[in-house]
Amino acid sequence: MSIKDEFQFIQKISPKELFHTNLRVGIGDDAAVLQTEENYEQVVCMDTMIEGIHFTKQTMRPFDIGYKSLAINISDMAAMGAIPKFYLVSIAIPTSWNETEILTIYEGMDAIAQRYKMDLIGGDTVSTKNDLVISVTVIGEVEKGKAVLRSQAKPGDIVFVTGTLGDSAAGLHLLLHKCSDFPHHDYKFLISRHQRPSPRVNVGRIVSQLGRASLNDVSDGLASELNEIAEASGMTIVIHKKFIPLSQSIKNFSDDVIYNWALTGGEDYELVGTISPIHFKELKKKCEKEGVPITEIGEVHPPQSDFVIIERDGRHEVLNKNGYNHFKKGD
Ligand code: ADP
Ligand code: MG
């Protein structure tokens, strides 16, 4: 797409109505101006998706690319216990993409932005030689001191995870390989888990109000996220393989493949965290009310020589960031 008509393009993507009245200046000036709220802290994050690395025209339609590029940032807000409010978009457009496709990417972003009542307040538009790059920044807020950090796991905490794991990797597999005899309903479910992740903002909010807890979103895979929590908290986490929540749809694959995806596939955008047993009871009740599945998968221990350990059939193995690969000494 040529961006000679950048001005017209920006007009087309500018929101007609806004959700938030504390936006003093939105799109149209050199920068946006936000009135900050008393007793709240701002939470800011950014994630980038690159054609050929995070998606291709084969795995994602333009609408999905927009939807997911904002969803993954909303998921970071969820993992902080924050409420997402505003977003900015930097897009580098190659000539191989036409204006209709780019506008459809914005429609995808708008679809999820409407759901979370978020306003588009700025961005940047440039052209590039080869692949499309879309970078989204989200600004949110959380009550002072209530942001949920990775470093807050304590011995005795319960380790929990929302939803089911591995579905996104299974969906990507289905998109990349012809699996013509795969059950239609399961196919639909798994690819939608890849293309349109549902960030767990409501769960993040519940956790932030309950008190001390740690939280991370599953972008790189359960193994990686648990190691980050254990490392940041200086604790050892033990999880039990048989408790890892799986969807019915993923059970069309073999066990080895399933657990590899569940532990290291990533992009599920579920929340994983730790919280005291008393608060977990409350969290579980509140999640049930919201219709969000939440599962206890392990517990936090005082620091040992390894950060994360997975128990399967009574045997303990070290779980590294990229999966389990060797037996713990003494087993
Ligand atoms: P400047 O030259 O001051 O950087 P731009 O022409 O880049 O201004 O942008 C004009 C306005 O449009 C700014 O408010 C900017 O935030 C917004 N904008 C530019 N590109 C995008 C985009 N891709 N998505 C959303 N807003 C954009
Ligand atoms: Mg600019």
XYZ file of C-alpha atoms and ligand atoms in Angstrom:
359
model
C 0.000 0.000 0.000
C 1.312 3.444 -0.805
C 0.958 5.819 2.088
C 0.734 8.959 -0.006
C -2.821 9.128 1.290
C -1.710 8.811 4.928
C -3.895 11.672 6.065
C -7.026 10.063 4.612
C -6.004 6.699 6.021
C -5.659 8.136 9.545
C -9.061 9.794 9.174
C -10.595 6.434 8.269
C -9.193 4.684 11.326
C -9.908 7.509 13.792
C -12.628 6.560 16.281
C -15.934 8.382 15.888
C -16.828 7.994 19.548
C -14.703 7.641 22.664
C -15.235 5.666 25.851
C -12.989 7.639 28.181
C -13.547 11.259 29.131
C -10.094 11.666 30.666
C -8.635 11.738 27.151
C -7.812 15.421 26.605
C -6.253 15.059 23.131
C -6.537 11.977 20.919
C -5.534 11.377 17.296
C -4.703 14.540 15.343
C -1.971 16.319 17.258
C 1.689 15.459 17.806
C 0.851 13.325 20.831
C -2.110 12.244 22.943
C -2.818 13.870 26.305
C -4.336 11.909 29.191
C -5.638 13.262 32.464
C -4.291 10.912 35.121
C -6.599 9.609 37.836
C -5.915 10.051 41.512
C -5.333 6.853 43.517
C -4.519 4.904 40.367
C -1.278 3.900 38.728
C -0.765 3.760 34.972
C 0.253 0.452 33.447
C 1.842 0.481 29.992
C 2.902 -2.354 27.680
C 3.780 -2.999 24.054
C 3.921 -6.088 21.841
C 4.838 -6.462 18.204
C 3.660 -8.947 15.576
C 5.730 -9.492 12.422
C 4.562 -11.140 9.212
C 6.469 -14.370 8.578
C 7.322 -14.764 12.268
C 4.120 -14.342 14.275
C 1.661 -14.845 11.434
C 1.374 -15.333 7.689
C -1.470 -14.643 5.287
C -2.041 -18.421 5.445
C -2.552 -18.635 9.226
C -4.316 -15.355 9.930
C -6.822 -13.186 8.092
C -6.343 -9.392 8.355
C -9.209 -9.151 10.868
C -7.554 -11.790 13.098
C -4.161 -10.060 12.876
C -5.736 -6.881 14.231
C -7.767 -8.727 16.844
C -4.803 -10.724 18.124
C -2.298 -7.840 18.091
C -4.501 -5.969 20.544
C -5.611 -9.098 22.462
C -2.029 -10.066 23.372
C -1.449 -6.616 24.854
C -4.727 -6.755 26.772
C -3.486 -10.074 28.132
C -0.404 -8.318 29.550
C -2.764 -5.880 31.280
C -4.720 -8.857 32.663
C -1.491 -10.334 34.027
C -0.881 -7.086 35.952
C -4.428 -6.997 37.327
C -5.010 -3.785 35.370
C -7.940 -2.368 33.387
C -6.937 -1.673 29.758
C -8.112 1.758 28.565
C -6.182 3.166 25.603
C -4.095 1.868 22.711
C -1.684 3.165 20.103
C -0.705 1.392 16.891
C 2.484 1.616 14.882
C 2.159 -0.101 11.532
C 4.822 -0.660 8.857
C 3.071 -1.467 5.598
C 4.697 -3.195 2.609
C 3.380 -2.688 -0.942
C 2.075 -6.289 -0.923
C -0.781 -5.212 1.386
C -3.663 -3.068 0.093
C -5.646 -0.444 1.950
C -8.703 -2.667 2.395
C -6.575 -5.275 4.170
C -5.039 -2.662 6.461
C -8.451 -1.206 7.290
C -9.662 -4.733 8.076
C -6.758 -5.137 10.528
C -8.085 -2.010 12.263
C -11.609 -3.489 12.267
C -10.220 -6.524 14.091
C -8.603 -4.291 16.681
C -11.785 -2.277 17.005
C -13.845 -5.429 17.615
C -11.899 -6.336 20.750
C -11.417 -2.679 21.746
C -15.218 -2.257 21.855
C -15.497 -5.269 24.105
C -13.038 -3.836 26.610
C -14.154 -0.203 26.095
C -10.764 0.940 24.840
C -9.986 4.053 22.804
C -7.464 4.279 19.953
C -5.486 7.443 20.748
C -2.586 7.491 18.306
C 0.095 5.692 16.409
C 2.410 5.883 13.481
C 2.181 4.822 9.848
C 5.242 3.999 7.778
C 6.011 1.972 4.669
C 8.407 -0.946 4.563
C 10.003 -3.183 1.930
C 8.973 -6.724 2.795
C 6.862 -7.797 5.743
C 4.055 -6.166 7.647
C 4.929 -5.143 11.196
C 2.291 -4.142 13.705
C 3.240 -2.824 17.105
C 0.561 -2.070 19.685
C 0.939 -0.115 22.906
C -1.716 -0.358 25.600
C -2.222 1.999 28.513
C -4.283 0.874 31.473
C -4.668 1.518 35.136
C -4.798 -0.242 38.468
C -5.521 0.955 42.010
C -2.363 2.242 43.702
C -0.197 -0.615 44.972
C -2.475 -3.325 43.519
C -0.518 -4.275 40.402
C 0.073 -8.040 40.485
C 3.782 -8.825 40.075
C 5.638 -12.023 39.192
C 7.850 -11.718 42.242
C 5.204 -12.313 44.904
C 5.045 -16.125 45.125
C 5.519 -17.467 48.669
C 5.911 -21.019 50.087
C 2.529 -22.665 50.595
C 0.876 -20.790 47.711
C -1.293 -22.714 45.300
C -0.279 -22.582 41.627
C -3.277 -22.068 39.348
C -4.001 -21.636 35.668
C -7.151 -20.451 33.845
C -8.782 -22.170 30.873
C -6.985 -24.917 28.969
C -3.434 -25.110 27.606
C -1.930 -26.111 24.270
C -4.970 -25.212 22.163
C -3.280 -22.355 20.316
C -0.313 -24.508 19.263
C -2.741 -27.245 18.181
C -4.691 -24.663 16.168
C -1.511 -23.450 14.473
C -0.605 -27.049 13.652
C -4.007 -27.521 12.011
C -3.578 -24.314 10.008
C -0.140 -25.364 8.738
C -0.898 -29.006 7.947
C -3.773 -30.469 6.015
C -5.755 -32.483 8.549
C -8.801 -33.198 6.395
C -10.316 -35.894 8.638
C -10.141 -33.766 11.815
C -13.544 -33.306 13.532
C -15.032 -30.022 12.326
C -16.093 -28.681 15.723
C -12.662 -29.359 17.271
C -10.911 -27.813 14.270
C -12.983 -24.632 14.623
C -12.353 -24.405 18.364
C -8.580 -24.911 18.153
C -7.958 -22.460 15.316
C -10.083 -19.844 17.043
C -7.891 -20.298 20.133
C -4.921 -19.481 17.896
C -6.450 -16.627 15.930
C -8.636 -14.913 18.559
C -7.260 -15.386 22.063
C -9.479 -14.208 24.957
C -7.472 -12.258 27.501
C -8.525 -12.917 31.111
C -8.936 -9.331 32.321
C -11.725 -10.248 34.736
C -9.559 -12.867 36.466
C -6.625 -10.437 36.701
C -8.937 -7.909 38.324
C -10.230 -10.451 40.859
C -6.672 -11.504 41.751
C -5.514 -7.902 42.196
C -8.314 -7.238 44.708
C -7.695 -10.376 46.770
C -4.278 -9.431 48.148
C -0.784 -10.806 47.640
C -0.493 -13.015 44.555
C 1.773 -13.506 41.562
C 0.588 -13.581 37.974
C 1.864 -14.069 34.433
C 0.087 -14.602 31.126
C 0.818 -17.645 28.997
C 2.454 -16.158 25.921
C 5.585 -18.326 25.655
C 4.235 -21.480 27.322
C 3.494 -22.713 30.837
C 7.087 -23.942 31.376
C 8.512 -20.541 30.558
C 5.952 -18.534 32.573
C 6.371 -20.722 35.671
C 10.150 -20.340 35.487
C 9.715 -16.569 35.310
C 7.525 -16.543 38.429
C 9.844 -18.912 40.337
C 12.925 -16.931 39.339
C 11.429 -13.509 40.107
C 10.119 -14.776 43.462
C 13.220 -16.810 44.358
C 11.065 -19.914 45.003
C 10.652 -23.441 43.662
C 7.383 -24.374 41.995
C 6.156 -27.969 41.780
C 3.364 -28.816 39.334
C 1.594 -32.096 38.637
C 1.267 -33.214 35.039
C -2.086 -34.916 35.544
C -3.660 -31.622 36.716
C -2.737 -29.604 33.602
C -6.093 -28.573 32.105
C -6.736 -29.736 28.544
C -9.649 -29.103 26.196
C -11.710 -31.979 24.775
C -10.703 -30.824 21.287
C -6.955 -31.239 21.843
C -7.496 -34.872 22.867
C -7.630 -35.808 19.172
C -3.824 -35.691 19.295
C -1.435 -38.101 21.038
C -0.376 -37.535 24.654
C 3.246 -36.674 23.852
C 2.245 -34.014 21.372
C -0.464 -32.617 23.655
C 1.795 -32.148 26.676
C 4.549 -30.674 24.573
C 2.083 -28.054 23.321
C 0.539 -27.509 26.759
C 3.941 -26.899 28.372
C 5.835 -25.077 25.639
C 3.449 -24.194 22.791
C 2.516 -20.812 24.177
C 0.096 -18.187 22.853
C -2.790 -19.516 24.941
C -3.030 -16.144 26.734
C -4.417 -17.800 29.838
C -3.277 -16.595 33.267
C -0.966 -18.580 35.515
C -0.229 -17.494 39.051
C 0.182 -18.285 42.701
C -1.960 -17.307 45.674
C -2.496 -18.420 49.282
C -4.854 -21.416 49.771
C -7.449 -19.238 51.535
C -7.521 -16.717 48.720
C -7.541 -19.476 46.116
C -10.870 -20.697 47.498
C -12.333 -17.252 47.012
C -10.731 -16.852 43.595
C -12.207 -20.164 42.477
C -15.694 -19.176 43.597
C -15.457 -15.840 41.797
C -14.135 -17.448 38.606
C -16.988 -19.965 38.664
C -19.428 -17.045 38.838
C -17.714 -15.486 35.797
C -17.758 -18.807 33.944
C -13.957 -18.967 33.746
C -12.415 -22.397 34.422
C -9.539 -22.262 36.905
C -7.411 -25.240 37.950
C -4.990 -25.902 40.785
C -1.890 -27.453 39.212
C 0.753 -27.296 41.934
C 2.292 -25.502 44.885
C 5.125 -23.144 45.817
C 8.046 -24.406 47.942
C 11.016 -22.692 49.574
C 13.917 -22.378 47.116
C 15.624 -25.636 46.087
C 18.286 -26.175 43.421
C 15.766 -25.952 40.538
C 13.089 -23.364 39.829
C 10.329 -25.576 38.417
C 9.676 -29.278 38.907
C 6.995 -31.372 37.237
C 5.692 -34.534 38.883
C 4.361 -37.297 36.659
C 3.452 -40.762 37.963
C 5.375 -40.062 41.163
C 8.601 -39.111 39.362
C 9.991 -35.598 39.557
C 11.615 -33.914 36.577
C 13.067 -30.475 36.118
C 10.912 -28.261 33.926
C 13.097 -25.779 32.069
C 11.858 -22.734 30.171
C 11.712 -24.780 26.988
C 10.295 -27.967 28.472
C 11.313 -30.979 30.483
C 14.464 -32.703 29.372
C 16.248 -34.441 32.220
C 15.491 -36.359 35.379
C 16.060 -34.765 38.728
C 18.972 -36.220 40.657
C 17.994 -38.986 43.059
C 15.044 -40.286 41.008
P 3.449 13.354 13.471
O 4.101 13.758 12.206
O 3.198 14.465 14.430
O 4.079 12.148 14.101
P 1.533 11.700 12.147
O 1.187 12.212 10.772
O 2.476 10.572 12.261
O 1.979 12.935 13.031
O 0.195 11.303 12.874
C -0.870 12.201 12.957
C -1.823 11.716 14.019
O -2.341 10.448 13.663
C -1.152 11.519 15.379
O -2.097 11.858 16.370
C -0.846 10.051 15.410
O -0.832 9.556 16.737
C -2.014 9.461 14.613
N -1.629 8.253 13.845
C -0.713 8.150 12.857
N -0.633 6.907 12.370
C -1.518 6.165 13.087
C -1.899 4.800 13.070
N -1.351 3.902 12.240
N -2.840 4.381 13.943
C -3.400 5.261 14.808
N -3.103 6.565 14.859
C -2.169 7.029 14.016
Mg 4.240 10.182 13.238
